[in-house]
CSV table of C-alpha atoms in Angstrom, one decimal:
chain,number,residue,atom,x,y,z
Z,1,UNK,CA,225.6,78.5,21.9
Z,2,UNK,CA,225.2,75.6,19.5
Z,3,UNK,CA,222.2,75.7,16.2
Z,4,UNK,CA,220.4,72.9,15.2
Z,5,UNK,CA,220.0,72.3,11.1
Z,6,UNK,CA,217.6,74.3,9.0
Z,7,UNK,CA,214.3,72.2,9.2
Z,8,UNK,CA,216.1,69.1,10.7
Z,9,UNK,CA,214.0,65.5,9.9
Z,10,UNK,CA,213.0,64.7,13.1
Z,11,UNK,CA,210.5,61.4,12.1
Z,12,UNK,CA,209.2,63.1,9.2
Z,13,UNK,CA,208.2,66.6,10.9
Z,14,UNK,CA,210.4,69.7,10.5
Z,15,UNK,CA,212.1,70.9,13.6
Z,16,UNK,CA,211.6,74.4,13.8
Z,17,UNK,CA,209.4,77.2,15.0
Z,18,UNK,CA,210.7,76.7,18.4
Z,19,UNK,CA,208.6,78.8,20.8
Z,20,UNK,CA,209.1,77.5,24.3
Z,21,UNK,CA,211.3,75.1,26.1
Z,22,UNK,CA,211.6,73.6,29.4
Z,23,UNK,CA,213.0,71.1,31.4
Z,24,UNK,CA,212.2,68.0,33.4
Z,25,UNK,CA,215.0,67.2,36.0
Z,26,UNK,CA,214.3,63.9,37.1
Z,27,UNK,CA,214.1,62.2,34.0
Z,28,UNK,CA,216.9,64.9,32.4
Z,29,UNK,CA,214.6,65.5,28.9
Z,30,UNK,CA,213.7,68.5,27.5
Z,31,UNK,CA,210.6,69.8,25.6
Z,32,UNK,CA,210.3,72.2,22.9
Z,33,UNK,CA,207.3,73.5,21.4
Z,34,UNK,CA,207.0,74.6,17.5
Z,35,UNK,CA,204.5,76.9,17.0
Z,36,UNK,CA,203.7,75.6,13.2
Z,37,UNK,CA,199.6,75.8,12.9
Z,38,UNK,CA,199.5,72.7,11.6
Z,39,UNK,CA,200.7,73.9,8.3
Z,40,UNK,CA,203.8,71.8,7.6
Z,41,UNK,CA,202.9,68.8,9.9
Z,42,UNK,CA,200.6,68.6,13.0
Z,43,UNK,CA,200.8,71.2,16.1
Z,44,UNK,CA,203.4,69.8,18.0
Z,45,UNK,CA,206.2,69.6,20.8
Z,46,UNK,CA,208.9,67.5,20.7
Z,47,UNK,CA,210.7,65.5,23.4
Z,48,UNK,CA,214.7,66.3,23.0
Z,49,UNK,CA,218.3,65.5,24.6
Z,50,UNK,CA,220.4,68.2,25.1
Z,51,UNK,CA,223.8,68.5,27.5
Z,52,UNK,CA,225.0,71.1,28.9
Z,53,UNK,CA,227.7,71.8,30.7
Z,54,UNK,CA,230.5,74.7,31.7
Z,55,UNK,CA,231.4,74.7,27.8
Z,56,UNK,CA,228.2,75.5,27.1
Z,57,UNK,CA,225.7,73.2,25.1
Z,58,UNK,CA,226.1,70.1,23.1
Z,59,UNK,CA,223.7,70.1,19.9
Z,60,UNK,CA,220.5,69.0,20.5
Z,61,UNK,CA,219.7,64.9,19.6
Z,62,UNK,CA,217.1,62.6,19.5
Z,63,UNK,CA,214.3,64.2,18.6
Z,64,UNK,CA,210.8,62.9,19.3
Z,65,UNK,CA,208.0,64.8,17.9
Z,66,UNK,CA,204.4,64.3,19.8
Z,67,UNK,CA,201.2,65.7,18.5
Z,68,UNK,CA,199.1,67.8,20.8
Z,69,UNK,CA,194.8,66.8,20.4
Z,70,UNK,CA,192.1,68.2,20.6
Z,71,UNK,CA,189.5,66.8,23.3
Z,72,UNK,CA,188.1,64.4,21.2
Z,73,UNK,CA,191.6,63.3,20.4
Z,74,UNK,CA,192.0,64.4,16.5
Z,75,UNK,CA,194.8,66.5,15.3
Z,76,UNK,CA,194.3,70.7,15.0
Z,77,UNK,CA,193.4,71.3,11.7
Z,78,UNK,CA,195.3,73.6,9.7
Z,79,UNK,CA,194.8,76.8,9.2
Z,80,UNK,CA,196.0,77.1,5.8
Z,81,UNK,CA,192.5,77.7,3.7
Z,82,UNK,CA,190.7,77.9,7.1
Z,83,UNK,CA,187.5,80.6,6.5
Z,84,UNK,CA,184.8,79.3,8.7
Z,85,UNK,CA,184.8,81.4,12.1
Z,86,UNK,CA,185.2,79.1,14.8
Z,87,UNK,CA,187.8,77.0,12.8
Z,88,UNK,CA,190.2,75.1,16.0
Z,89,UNK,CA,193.5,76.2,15.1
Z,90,UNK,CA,195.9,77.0,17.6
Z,91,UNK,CA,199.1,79.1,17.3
Z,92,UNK,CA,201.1,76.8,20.1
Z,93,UNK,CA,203.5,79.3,21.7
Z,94,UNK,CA,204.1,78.5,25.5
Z,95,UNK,CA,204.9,75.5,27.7
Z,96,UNK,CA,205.4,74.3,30.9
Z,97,UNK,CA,206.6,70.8,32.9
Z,98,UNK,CA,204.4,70.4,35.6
Z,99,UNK,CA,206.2,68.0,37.9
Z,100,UNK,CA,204.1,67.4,40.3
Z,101,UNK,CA,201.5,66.0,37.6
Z,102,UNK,CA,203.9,64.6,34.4
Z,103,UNK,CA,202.1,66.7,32.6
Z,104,UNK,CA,202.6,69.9,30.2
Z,105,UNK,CA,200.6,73.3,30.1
Z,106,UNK,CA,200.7,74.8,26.8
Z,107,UNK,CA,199.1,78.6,25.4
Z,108,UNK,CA,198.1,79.3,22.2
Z,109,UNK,CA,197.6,82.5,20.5
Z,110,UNK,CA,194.5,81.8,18.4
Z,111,UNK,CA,193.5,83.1,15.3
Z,112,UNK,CA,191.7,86.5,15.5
Z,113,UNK,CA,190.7,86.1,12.0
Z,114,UNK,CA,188.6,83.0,12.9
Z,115,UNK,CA,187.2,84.2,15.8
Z,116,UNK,CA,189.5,81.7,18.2
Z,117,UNK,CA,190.6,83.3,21.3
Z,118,UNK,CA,193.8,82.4,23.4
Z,119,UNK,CA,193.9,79.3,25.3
Z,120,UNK,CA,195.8,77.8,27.7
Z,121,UNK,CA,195.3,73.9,28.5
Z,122,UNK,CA,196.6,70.9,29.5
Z,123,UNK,CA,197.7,67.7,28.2
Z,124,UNK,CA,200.0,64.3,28.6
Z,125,UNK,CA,203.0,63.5,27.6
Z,126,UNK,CA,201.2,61.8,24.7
Z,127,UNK,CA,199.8,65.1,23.9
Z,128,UNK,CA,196.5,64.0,25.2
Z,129,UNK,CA,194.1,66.4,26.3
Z,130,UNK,CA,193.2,66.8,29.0
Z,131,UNK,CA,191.3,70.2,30.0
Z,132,UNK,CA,191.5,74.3,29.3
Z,133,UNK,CA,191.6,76.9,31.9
Z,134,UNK,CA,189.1,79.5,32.0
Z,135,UNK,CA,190.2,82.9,31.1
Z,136,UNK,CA,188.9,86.6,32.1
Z,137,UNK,CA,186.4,88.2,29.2
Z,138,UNK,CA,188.7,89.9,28.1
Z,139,UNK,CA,190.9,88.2,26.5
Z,140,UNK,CA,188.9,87.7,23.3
Z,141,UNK,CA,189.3,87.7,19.5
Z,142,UNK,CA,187.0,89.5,17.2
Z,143,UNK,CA,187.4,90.4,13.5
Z,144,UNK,CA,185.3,92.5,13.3
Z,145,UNK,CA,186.1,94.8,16.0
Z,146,UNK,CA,189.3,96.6,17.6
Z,147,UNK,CA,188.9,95.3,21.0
Z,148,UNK,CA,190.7,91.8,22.6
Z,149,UNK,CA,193.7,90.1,21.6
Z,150,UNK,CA,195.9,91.2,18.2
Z,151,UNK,CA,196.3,88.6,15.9
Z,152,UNK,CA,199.5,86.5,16.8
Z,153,UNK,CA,200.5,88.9,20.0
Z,154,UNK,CA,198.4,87.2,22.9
Z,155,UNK,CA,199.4,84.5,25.4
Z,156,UNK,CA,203.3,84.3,24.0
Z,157,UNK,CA,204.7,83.1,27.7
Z,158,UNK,CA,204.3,81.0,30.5
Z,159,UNK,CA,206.2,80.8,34.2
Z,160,UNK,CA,204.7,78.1,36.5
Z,161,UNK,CA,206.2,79.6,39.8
Z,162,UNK,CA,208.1,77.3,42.4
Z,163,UNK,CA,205.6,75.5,44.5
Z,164,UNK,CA,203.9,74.6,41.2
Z,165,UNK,CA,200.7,76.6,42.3
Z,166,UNK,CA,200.4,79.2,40.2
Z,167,UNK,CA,201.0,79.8,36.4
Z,168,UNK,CA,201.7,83.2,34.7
Z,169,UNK,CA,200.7,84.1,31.4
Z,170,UNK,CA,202.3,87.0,29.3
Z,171,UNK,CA,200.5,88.6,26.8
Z,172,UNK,CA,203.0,89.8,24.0
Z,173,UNK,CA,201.3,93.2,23.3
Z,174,UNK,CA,198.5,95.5,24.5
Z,175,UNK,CA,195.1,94.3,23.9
Z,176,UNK,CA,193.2,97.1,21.7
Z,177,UNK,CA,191.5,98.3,24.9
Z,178,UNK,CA,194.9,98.6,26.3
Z,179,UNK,CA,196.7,101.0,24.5
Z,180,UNK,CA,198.9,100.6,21.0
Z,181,UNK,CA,201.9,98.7,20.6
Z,182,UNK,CA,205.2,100.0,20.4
Z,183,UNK,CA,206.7,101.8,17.7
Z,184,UNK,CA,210.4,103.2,17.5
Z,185,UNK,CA,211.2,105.9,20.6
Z,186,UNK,CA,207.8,105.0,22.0
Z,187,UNK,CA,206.4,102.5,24.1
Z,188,UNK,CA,203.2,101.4,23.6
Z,189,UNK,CA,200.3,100.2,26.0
Z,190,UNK,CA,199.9,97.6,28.7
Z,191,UNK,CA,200.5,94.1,28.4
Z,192,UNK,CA,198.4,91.6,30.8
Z,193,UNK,CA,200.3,89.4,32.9
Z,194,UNK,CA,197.7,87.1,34.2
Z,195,UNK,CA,198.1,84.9,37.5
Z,196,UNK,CA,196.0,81.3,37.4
Z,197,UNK,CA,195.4,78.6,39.7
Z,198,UNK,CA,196.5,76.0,38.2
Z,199,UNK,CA,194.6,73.3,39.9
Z,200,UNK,CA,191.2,75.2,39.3
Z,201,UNK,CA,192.6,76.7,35.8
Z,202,UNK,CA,190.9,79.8,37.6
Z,203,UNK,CA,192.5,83.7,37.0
Z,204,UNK,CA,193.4,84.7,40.3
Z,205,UNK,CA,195.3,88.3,39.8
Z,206,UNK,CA,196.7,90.5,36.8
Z,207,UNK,CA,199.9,93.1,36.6
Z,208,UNK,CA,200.5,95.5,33.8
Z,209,UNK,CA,203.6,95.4,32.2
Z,210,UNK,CA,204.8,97.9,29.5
Z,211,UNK,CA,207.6,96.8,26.9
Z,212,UNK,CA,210.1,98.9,25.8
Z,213,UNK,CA,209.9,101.1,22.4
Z,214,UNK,CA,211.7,99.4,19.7
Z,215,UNK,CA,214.7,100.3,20.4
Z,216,UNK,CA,215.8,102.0,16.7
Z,217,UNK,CA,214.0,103.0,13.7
Z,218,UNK,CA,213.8,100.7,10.7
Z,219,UNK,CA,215.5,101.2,7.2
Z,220,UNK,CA,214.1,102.2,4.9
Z,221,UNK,CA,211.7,104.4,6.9
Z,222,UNK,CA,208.0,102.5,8.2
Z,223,UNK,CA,209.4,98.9,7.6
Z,224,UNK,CA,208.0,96.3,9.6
Z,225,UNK,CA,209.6,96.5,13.0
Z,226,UNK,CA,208.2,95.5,16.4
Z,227,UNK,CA,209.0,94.8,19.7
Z,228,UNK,CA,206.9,92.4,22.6
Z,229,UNK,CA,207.1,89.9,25.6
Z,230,UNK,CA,208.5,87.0,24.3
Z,231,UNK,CA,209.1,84.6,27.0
Z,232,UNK,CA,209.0,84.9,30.9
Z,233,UNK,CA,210.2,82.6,33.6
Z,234,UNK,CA,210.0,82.4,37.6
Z,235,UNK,CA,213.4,83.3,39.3
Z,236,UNK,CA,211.8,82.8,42.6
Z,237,UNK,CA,208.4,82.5,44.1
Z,238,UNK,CA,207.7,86.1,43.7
Z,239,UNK,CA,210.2,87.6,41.2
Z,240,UNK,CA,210.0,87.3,37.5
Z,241,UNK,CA,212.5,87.1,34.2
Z,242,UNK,CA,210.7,88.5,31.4
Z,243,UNK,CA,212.4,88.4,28.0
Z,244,UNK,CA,211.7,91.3,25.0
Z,245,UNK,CA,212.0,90.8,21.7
Z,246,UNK,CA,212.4,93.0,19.0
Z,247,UNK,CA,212.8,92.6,15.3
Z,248,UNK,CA,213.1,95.7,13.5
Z,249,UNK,CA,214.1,95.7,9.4
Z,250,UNK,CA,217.5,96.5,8.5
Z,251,UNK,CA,219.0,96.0,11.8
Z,252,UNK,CA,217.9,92.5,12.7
Z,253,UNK,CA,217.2,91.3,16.4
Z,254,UNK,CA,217.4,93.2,20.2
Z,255,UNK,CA,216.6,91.2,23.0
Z,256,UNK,CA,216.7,92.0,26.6
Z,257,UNK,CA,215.7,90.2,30.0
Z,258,UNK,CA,214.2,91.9,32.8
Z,259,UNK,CA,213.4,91.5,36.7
Z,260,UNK,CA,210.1,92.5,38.0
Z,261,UNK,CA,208.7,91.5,41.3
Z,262,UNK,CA,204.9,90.2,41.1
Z,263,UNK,CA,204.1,91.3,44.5
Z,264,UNK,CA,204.4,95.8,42.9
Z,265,UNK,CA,201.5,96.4,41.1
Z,266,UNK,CA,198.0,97.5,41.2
Z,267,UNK,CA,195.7,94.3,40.5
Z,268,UNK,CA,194.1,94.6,36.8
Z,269,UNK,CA,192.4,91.6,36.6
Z,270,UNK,CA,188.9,93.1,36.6
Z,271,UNK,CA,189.6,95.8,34.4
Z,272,UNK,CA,188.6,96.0,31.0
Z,273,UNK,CA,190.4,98.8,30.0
Z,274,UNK,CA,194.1,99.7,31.0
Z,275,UNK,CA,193.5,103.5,29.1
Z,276,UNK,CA,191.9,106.1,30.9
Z,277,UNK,CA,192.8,105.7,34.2
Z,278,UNK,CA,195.8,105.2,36.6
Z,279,UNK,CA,197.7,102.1,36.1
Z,280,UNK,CA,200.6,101.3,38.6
Z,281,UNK,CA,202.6,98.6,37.2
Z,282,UNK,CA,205.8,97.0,38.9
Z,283,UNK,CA,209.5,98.5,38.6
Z,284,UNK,CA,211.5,96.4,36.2
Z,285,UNK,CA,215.3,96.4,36.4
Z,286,UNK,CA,217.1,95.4,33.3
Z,287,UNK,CA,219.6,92.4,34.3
Z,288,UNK,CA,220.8,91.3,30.4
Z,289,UNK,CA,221.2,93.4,27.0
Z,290,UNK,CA,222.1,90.4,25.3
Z,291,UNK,CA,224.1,92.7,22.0
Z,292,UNK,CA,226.5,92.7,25.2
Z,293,UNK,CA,226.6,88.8,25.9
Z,294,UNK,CA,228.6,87.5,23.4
Z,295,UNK,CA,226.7,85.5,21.1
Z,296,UNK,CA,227.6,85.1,17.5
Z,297,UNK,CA,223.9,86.3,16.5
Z,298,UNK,CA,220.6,87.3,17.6
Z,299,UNK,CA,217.8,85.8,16.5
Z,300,UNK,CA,214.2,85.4,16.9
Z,301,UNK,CA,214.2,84.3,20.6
Z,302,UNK,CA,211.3,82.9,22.2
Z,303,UNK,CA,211.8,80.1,24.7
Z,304,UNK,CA,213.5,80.3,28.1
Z,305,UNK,CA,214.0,77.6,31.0
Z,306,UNK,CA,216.3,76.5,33.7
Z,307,UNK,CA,218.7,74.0,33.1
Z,308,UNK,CA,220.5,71.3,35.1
Z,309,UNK,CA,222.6,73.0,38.2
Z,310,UNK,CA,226.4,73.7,36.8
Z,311,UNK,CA,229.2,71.7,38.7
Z,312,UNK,CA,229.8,74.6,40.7
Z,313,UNK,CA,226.0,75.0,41.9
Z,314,UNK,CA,225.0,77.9,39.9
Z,315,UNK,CA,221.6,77.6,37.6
Z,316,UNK,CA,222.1,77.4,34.1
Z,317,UNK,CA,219.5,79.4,31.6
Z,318,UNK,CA,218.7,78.2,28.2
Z,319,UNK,CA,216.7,79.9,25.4
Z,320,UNK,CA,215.9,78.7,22.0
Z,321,UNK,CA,215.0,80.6,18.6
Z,322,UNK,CA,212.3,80.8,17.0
Z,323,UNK,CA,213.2,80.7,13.1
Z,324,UNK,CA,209.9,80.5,11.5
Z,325,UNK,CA,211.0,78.0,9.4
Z,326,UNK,CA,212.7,80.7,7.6
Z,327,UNK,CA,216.2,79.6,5.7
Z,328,UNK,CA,217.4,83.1,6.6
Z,329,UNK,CA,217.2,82.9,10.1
Z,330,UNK,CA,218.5,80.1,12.8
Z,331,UNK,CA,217.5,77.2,15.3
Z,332,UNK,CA,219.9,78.4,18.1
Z,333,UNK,CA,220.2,77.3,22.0
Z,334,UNK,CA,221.8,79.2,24.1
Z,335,UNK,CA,223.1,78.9,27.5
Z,336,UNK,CA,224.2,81.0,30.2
Z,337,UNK,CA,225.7,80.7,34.2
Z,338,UNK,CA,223.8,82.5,36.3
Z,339,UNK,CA,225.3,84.2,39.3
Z,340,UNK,CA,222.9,85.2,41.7
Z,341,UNK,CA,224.3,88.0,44.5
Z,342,UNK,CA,224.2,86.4,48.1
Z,343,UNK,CA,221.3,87.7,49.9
Z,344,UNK,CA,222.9,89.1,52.8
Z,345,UNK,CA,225.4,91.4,50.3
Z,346,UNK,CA,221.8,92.7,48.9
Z,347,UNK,CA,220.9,96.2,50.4
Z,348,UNK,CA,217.7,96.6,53.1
């Protein structure tokens, strides 16, 4: 593990708030994606260095923020005194390389207060724009009434899988159609995994996924404390890692990764409610607690990637923090070898 400085000058922007991360091979740069709303400087990923090896990784360097646009090519506004409905703000919170392109896809959460659903677009490496994908119906964001996305728990992940086809989208909690969200000893509803094409930017198929509860109860009694998708990433063409998060007051940080294949699962895609009838959602199988991996601390973690191939050919996954630009809490990367089993030693 290795932690970057609280609010780091990176030419004259903050570096914090880091909500996704991936990697481009070829050119061996990373990017990272701060989810500030435009508040402390413009919406923004950044282009980084970062080495990592057997000893883990080096600290980050050479940081090069880039402003995402909107079509017309002007900055998001911020949302900071924002009251008119229909205000553009985005809440950036997932990315992805495409390589076949040179280009990124990138989710915000929207503002539910303003009326501005989730979005999922794509733009240059000059954080040009250059179109949105079209989402299902109901993925929207009303104020005035209990049904869509919560505010700040929609599109929160994104896994582009191998052949650079498809692009998942994790919701991180139930829309209000689909059920509550966790609360501690109980899981809540269903959250949306949503399947696009990415060259039409067209839905294509859905799962249901269901978080754990959060995981303890919060002291003193009904404190904040939550727990949602976070982050998920392709570990083949059909399997998926998907990261939870919890924060829960007075204990701090859980996290845990899980495997779930994307070929289980009834289709929900066409479905406006998830409550009220049969739902059969994929098995998931729990491959990391990470309060059992060895790092110093556990913090707000939110982006997840593949890293460069380890001498002795095994993958490497990274994940960043999230700190919210909070002094209390951390900018940390954190790396780990992964050992896959051989396939033949795997059973029928």
């Amino acid at each position: 593990e290795t932690r970057v400085p609280h609010r780091l000058d990176a030419a004259g922007t903050p570096v914090g708030g880091l909500s996704a991360l991936d990697y481009d091979p070829v050119a061996d740069r990373w990017f990272a994606l701060s989810d500030d709303r435009s508040d402390l400087q413009a919406a923004r990923f950044y282009s980084v260095a970062l080495t990592v090896g057997p000893q883990g990784p080096a600290s980050p360097r050479n940081w090069v923020p880039v402003a995402l646009r909107q079509p017309d090519g002007s900055l998001f506004p911020s949302r900071r005194g924002a009251t008119t409905p229909g205000t553009p703000v985005v809440d950036p919170e997932g990315l992805r390389w495409r390589p076949d392109t040179g280009t990124l896809l990138w989710s915000s959460e929207g503002d539910r207060r303003l009326g501005q659903a989730p979005s999922i677009r794509e733009c240059t490496l000059e954080g040009r724009h250059l179109r949105s994908f079209n989402l299902p119906a109901h993925f929207t964001a009303d104020a005035h009434a209990e049904r869509g996305v919560r505010d700040n728990l929609a599109f929160e992940g994104l896994a582009l899988t191998p052949d650079g086809r498809g692009l998942w989208a994790a919701m991180e909690a139930p829309l209000f159609q689909d059920g509550p969200v966790p609360a501690p000893g109980v899981a809540g509803g269903w959250c949306r995994f949503t399947l696009f094409d990415v060259q039409r930017g067209e839905p294509l198929r859905q799962l249901a996924y269901r978080p754990d509860a959060i995981p303890v109860a919060p002291q003193p009694a009904g404190a904040f404390a939550d727990n949602g998708v976070s982050e998920i990433l392709m570990l083949d063409a059909h399997r998926l890692l998907v990261l939870e998060r919890a924060f829960i007051t007075g204990f701090g940080n859980a996290l845990r990764l899980y495997l779930v294949d994307t070929r289980e699962g009834s289709d929900t895609l066409h479905r406006d409610t998830l409550t009220g009838a049969p739902v059969r959602a994929p098995s998931k199988t729990l491959v990391l607690d990470f309060a059992q991996a060895g790092p110093t601390r556990l913090d707000n973690t939110e982006g997840m990637t593949w890293g460069p191939r380890l001498p002795n050919g095994n993958r490497c996954l990274v994940l960043v923090s999230d700190d919210n630009f909070n002094p209390g809490q951390i900018t940390q990367f954190l790396a780990f070898e992964c050992i896959e089993p051989n396939p033949e030693d795997l059973p029928a």
